[in-house]
Coordinates of C-alpha atoms in Angstrom, one line a residue:
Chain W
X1 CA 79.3 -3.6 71.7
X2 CA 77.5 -6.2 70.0
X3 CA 78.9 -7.2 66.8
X4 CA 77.6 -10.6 66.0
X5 CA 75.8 -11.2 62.5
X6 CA 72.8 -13.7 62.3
X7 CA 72.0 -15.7 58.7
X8 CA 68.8 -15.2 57.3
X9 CA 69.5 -17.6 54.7
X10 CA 72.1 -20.1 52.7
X11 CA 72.2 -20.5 49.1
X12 CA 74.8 -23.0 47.5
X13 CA 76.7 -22.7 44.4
X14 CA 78.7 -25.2 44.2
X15 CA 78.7 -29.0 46.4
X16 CA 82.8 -30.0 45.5
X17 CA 85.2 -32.8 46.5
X18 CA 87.0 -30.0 48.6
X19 CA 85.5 -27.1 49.0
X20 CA 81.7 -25.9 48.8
X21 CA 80.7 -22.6 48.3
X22 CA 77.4 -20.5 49.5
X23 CA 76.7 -17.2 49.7
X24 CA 73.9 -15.8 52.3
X25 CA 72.1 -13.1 53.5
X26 CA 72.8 -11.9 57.1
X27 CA 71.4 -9.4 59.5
X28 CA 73.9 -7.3 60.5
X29 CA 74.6 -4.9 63.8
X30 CA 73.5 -2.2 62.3
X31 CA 69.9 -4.0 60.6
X32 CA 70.5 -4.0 57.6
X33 CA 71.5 -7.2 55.3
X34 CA 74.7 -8.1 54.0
X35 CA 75.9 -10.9 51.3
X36 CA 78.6 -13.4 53.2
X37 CA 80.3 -15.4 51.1
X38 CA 81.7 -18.5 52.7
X39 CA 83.6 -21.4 51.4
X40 CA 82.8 -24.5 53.6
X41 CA 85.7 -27.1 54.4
X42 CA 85.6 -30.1 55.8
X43 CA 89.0 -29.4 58.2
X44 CA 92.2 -30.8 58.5
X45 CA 95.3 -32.0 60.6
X46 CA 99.0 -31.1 60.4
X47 CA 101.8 -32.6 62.4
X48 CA 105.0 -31.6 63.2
X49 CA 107.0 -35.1 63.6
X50 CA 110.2 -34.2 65.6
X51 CA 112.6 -37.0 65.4
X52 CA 114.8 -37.3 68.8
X53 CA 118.1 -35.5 67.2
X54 CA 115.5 -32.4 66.5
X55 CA 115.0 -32.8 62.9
X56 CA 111.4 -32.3 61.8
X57 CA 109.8 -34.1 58.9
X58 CA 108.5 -32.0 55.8
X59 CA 106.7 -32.3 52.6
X60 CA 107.9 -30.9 49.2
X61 CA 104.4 -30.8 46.8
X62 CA 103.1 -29.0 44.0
X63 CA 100.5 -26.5 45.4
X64 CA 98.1 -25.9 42.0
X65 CA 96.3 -22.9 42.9
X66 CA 100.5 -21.0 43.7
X67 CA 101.7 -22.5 40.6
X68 CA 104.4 -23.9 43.1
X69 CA 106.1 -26.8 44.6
X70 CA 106.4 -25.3 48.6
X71 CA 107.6 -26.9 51.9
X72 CA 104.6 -27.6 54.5
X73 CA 104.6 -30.4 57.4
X74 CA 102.7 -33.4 56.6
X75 CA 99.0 -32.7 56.8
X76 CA 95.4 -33.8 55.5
X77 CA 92.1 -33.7 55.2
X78 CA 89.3 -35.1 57.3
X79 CA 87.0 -37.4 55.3
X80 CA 84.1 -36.0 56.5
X81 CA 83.0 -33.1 59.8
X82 CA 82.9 -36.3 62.0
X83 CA 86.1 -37.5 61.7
X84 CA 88.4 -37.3 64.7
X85 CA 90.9 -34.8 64.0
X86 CA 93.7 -37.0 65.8
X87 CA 92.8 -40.3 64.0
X88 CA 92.8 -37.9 61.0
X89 CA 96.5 -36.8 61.9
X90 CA 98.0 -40.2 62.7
X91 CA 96.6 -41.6 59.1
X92 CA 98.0 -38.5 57.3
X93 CA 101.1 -39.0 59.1
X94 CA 101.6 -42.5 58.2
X95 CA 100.5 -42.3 55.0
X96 CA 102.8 -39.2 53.6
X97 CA 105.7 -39.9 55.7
X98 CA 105.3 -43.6 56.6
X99 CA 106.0 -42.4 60.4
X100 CA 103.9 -43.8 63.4
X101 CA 104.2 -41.9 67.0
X102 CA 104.3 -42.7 70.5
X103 CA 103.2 -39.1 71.2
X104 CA 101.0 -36.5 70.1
X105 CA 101.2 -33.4 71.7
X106 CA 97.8 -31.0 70.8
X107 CA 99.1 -27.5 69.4
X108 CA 95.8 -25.3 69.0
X109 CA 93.8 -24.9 65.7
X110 CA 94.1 -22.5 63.3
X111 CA 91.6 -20.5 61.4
X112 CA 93.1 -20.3 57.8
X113 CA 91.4 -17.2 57.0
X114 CA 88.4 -16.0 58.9
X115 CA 86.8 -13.8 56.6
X116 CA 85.4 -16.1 54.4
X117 CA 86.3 -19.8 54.9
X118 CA 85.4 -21.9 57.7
X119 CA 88.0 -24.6 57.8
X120 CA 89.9 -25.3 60.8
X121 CA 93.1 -27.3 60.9
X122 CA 93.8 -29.0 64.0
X123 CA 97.6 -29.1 64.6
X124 CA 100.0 -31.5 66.9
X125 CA 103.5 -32.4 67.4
X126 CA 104.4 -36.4 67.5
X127 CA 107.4 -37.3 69.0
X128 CA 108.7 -40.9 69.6
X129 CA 108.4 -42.0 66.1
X130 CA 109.1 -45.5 64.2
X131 CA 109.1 -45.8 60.5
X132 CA 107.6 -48.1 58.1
X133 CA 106.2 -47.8 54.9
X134 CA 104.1 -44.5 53.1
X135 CA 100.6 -45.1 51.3
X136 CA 100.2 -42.0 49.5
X137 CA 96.5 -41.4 48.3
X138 CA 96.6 -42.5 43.8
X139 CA 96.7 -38.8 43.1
X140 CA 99.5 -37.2 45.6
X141 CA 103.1 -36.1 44.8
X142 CA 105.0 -35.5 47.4
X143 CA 108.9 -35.4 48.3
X144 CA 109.8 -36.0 52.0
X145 CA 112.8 -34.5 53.6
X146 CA 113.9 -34.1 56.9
X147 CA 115.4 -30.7 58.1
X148 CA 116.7 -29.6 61.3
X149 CA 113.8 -27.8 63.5
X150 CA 116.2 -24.8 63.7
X151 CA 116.6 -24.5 60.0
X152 CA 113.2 -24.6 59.6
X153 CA 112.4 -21.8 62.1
X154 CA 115.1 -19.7 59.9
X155 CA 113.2 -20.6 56.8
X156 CA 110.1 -18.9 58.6
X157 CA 112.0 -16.3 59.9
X158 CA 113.4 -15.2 56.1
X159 CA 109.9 -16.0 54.7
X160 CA 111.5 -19.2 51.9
X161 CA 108.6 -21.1 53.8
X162 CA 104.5 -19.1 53.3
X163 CA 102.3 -22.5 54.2
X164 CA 100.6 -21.1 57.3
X165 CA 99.9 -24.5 59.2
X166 CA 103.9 -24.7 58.5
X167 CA 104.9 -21.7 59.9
X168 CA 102.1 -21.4 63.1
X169 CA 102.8 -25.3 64.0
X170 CA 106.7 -25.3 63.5
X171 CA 107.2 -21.6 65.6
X172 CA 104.8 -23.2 68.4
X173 CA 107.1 -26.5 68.6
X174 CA 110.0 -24.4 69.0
X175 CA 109.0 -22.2 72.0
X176 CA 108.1 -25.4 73.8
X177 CA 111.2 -26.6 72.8
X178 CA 112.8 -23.8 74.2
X179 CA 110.4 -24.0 77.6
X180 CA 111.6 -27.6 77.8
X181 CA 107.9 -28.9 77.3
X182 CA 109.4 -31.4 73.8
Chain V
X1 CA 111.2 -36.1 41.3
X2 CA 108.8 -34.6 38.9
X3 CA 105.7 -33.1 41.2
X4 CA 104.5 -30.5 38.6
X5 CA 100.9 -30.3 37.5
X6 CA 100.3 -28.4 34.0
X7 CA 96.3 -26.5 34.0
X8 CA 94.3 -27.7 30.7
X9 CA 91.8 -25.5 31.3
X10 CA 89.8 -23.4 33.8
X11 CA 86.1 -23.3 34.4
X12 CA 84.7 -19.9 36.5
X13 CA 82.0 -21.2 38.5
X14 CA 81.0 -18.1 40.8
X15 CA 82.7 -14.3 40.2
X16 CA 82.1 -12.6 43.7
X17 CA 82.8 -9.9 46.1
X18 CA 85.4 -11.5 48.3
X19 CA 85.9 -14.9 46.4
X20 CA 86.2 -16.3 43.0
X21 CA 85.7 -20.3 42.5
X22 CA 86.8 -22.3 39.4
X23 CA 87.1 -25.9 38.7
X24 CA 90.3 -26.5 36.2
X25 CA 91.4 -29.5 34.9
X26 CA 95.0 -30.5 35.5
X27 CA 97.5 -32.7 34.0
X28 CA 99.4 -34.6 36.7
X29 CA 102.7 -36.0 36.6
X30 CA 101.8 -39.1 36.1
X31 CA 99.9 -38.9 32.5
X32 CA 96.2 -38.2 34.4
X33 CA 94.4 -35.8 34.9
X34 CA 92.0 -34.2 37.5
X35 CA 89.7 -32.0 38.6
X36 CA 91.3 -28.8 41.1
X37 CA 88.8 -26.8 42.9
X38 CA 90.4 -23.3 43.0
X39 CA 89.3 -20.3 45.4
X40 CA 91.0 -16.8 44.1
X41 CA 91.2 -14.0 46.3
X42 CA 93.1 -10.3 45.6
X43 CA 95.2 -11.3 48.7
X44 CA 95.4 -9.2 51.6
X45 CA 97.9 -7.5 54.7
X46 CA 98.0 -7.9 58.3
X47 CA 100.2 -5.9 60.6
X48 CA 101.4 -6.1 64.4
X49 CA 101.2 -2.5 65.3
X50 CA 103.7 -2.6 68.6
X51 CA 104.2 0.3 70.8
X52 CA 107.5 1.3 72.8
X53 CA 106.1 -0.6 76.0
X54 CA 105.7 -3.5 73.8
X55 CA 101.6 -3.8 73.5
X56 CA 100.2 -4.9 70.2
X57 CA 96.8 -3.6 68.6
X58 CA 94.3 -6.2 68.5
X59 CA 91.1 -6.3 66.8
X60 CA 87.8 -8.0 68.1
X61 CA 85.3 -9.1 65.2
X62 CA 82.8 -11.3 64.4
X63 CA 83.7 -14.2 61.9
X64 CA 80.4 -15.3 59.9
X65 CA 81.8 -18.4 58.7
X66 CA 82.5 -19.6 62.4
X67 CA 79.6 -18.1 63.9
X68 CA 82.2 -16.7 66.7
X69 CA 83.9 -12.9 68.0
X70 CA 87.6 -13.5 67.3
X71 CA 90.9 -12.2 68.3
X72 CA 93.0 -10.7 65.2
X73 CA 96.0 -8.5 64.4
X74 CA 94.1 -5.6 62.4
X75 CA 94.1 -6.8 58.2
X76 CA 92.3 -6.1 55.2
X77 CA 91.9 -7.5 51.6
X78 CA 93.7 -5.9 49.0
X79 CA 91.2 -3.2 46.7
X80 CA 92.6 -5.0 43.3
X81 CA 95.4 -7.6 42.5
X82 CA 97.4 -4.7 41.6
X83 CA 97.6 -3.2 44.8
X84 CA 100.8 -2.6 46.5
X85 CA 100.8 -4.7 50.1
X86 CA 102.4 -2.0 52.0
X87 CA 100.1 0.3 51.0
X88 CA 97.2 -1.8 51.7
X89 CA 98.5 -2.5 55.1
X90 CA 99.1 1.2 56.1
X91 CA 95.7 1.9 55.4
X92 CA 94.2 -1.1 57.0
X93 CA 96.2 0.2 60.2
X94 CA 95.0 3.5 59.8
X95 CA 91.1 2.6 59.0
X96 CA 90.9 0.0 62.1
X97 CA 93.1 1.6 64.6
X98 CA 93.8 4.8 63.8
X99 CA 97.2 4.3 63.9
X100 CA 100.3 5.5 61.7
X101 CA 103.6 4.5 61.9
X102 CA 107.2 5.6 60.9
X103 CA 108.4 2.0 60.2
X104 CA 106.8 -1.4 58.3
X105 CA 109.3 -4.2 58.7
X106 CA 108.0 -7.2 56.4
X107 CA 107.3 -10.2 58.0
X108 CA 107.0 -12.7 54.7
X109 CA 103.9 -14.0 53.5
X110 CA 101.4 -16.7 54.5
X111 CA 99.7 -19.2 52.6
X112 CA 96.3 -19.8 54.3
X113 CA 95.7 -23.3 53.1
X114 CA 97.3 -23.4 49.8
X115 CA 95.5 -26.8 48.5
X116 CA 92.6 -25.4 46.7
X117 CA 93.1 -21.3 47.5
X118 CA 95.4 -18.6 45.9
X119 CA 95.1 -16.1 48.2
X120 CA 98.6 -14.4 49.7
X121 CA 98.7 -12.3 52.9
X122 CA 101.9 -9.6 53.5
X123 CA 102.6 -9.4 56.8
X124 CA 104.5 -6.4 58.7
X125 CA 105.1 -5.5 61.9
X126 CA 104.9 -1.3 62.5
X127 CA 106.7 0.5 65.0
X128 CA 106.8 4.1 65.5
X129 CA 103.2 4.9 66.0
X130 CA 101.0 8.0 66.1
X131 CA 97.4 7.6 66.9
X132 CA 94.5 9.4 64.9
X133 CA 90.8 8.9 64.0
X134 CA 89.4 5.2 62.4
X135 CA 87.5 5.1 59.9
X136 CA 85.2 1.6 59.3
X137 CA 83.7 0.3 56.3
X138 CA 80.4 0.3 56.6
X139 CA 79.9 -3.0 56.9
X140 CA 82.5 -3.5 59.5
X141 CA 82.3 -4.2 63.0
X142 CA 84.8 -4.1 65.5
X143 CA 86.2 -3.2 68.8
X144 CA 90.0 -2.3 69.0
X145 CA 92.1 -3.5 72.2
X146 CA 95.8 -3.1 73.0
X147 CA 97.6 -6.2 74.3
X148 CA 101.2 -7.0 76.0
X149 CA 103.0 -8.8 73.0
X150 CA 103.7 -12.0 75.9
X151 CA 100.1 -11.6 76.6
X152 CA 99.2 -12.6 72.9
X153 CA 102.4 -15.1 72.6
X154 CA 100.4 -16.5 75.6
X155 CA 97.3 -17.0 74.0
X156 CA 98.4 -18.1 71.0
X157 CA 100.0 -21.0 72.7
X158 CA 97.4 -21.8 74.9
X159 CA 95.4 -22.4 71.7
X160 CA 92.8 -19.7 72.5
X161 CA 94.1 -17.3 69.2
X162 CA 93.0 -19.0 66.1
X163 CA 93.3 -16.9 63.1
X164 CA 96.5 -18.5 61.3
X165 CA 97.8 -14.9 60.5
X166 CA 97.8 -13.5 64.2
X167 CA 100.0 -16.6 65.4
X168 CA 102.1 -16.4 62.6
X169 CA 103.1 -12.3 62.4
X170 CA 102.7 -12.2 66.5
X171 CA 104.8 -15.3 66.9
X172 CA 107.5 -13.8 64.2
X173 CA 107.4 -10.8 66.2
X174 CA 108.2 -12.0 69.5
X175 CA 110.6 -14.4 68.0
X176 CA 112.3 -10.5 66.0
X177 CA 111.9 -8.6 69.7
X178 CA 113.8 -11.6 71.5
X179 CA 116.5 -11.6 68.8
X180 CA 117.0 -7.5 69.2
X181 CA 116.0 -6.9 65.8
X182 CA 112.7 -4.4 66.8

């Protein structure tokens, strides 16, 4: 069955400091033409920092398009499509938690939601950490706590924690916690 | 710590099918303000669809933004921001799979990347199911497949399922089924 879509063309409404937005025209299965909005993304990083007594590092910040201060692991940005998404994770890392790793394990990536946005967010577990100091960018709040892993599972479990890089990362650190792989 | 940020104003940039974008302006808590990209969508429902010999419904589709056929739980977006989630979610199930089910355990929401987007996805898991006919959009594409639950778990932490909502209700589930509680 094939079920791939082919653009025809790209028109863009909007070139912004995070996201930009186009809509085209593709051909789709069936021949005829479709619109496909997409916002475009330049990708992130997320890390799950698990300290040796199993507490896990996690970031309290106001979320402006919730309305919300939420929980989420330490994450970032790429500056630009090149970047290397581990160099990317290390800096965010470092500069929201003031943490540095020995380790950084690869957990997957994660397609925030397919339908129309084509970010991906790389995500890893670091483990043998050392502190020093954060270097938070001029316009980010954030609170740092650490939490037990296991509290944090049962605040994805109860659904107190939404972010999905939070939940997807953190559940994937505890089953290879629980195969012995962390 | 005070991490609120206080909207001065909003500016619609593009009003579309899937997506709407605006650019607000936002106090911060320091006294400054800034520019926040926002992307609204009505929000949508995915559901793990689990038989009694513990295969899940998955759904094969092409994702324009990435150019690539992915593996997802079956979802939809809601019609309206009024729509009830549960209601969305049994007739996502229904329309994809064919599938109805005596039972829709919530599974929380997800936040797909809640920097600049607004959206919010119900998840549920449904057990009890009775098979009947699909029925596609017209525009929609896909080819249904059933799955052992550890089969998905497998793939998800093998990195080769992407989509952030699959992991998230799949790995919930088999986190629920280990625990008894399905």
């Amino acid at each position: 069955m094939n079920l791939e879509e082919k653009p025809l063309n790209q028109n863009y409404i909007f070139r912004g400091k995070i996201v930009n937005l186009r809509v085209d025209e593709a051909l789709l299965p069936n021949g005829k033409t479709a619109a496909r909005e997409v916002v475009e993304h330049n990708g992130g990083v997320c890390v799950v920092a698990l300290t040796e007594d199993n507490q896990i590092f996690m970031v309290k910040q106001f979320r402006y398009p919730y309305g919300e201060v939420i929980y989420e692991i330490p994450a970032g940005k790429r500056d630009s499509k090149q970047e290397d998404p581990l160099a990317c994770g290390k800096r965010e890392l470092r500069e929201e938690t003031g943490m540095t790793a020995e380790r950084f394990i690869p957990l997957g990536e994660l397609y925030p939601s397919p339908g129309y946005c084509g970010e991906i967010l790389w995500m890893y577990a670091a483990v043998g950490l050392k502190s020093g100091e954060n270097d938070l960018d001029e316009d980010e709040f954030l609170q740092v706590e650490r939490l037990p892993l296991q509290r944090v599972v049962d605040m994805i479990m109860s659904g107190e924690i939404k972010d999905a890089k939070t939940q997807v990362a953190v559940l994937k650190v505890a089953e290879l916690h629980r195969q012995g792989k962390l």
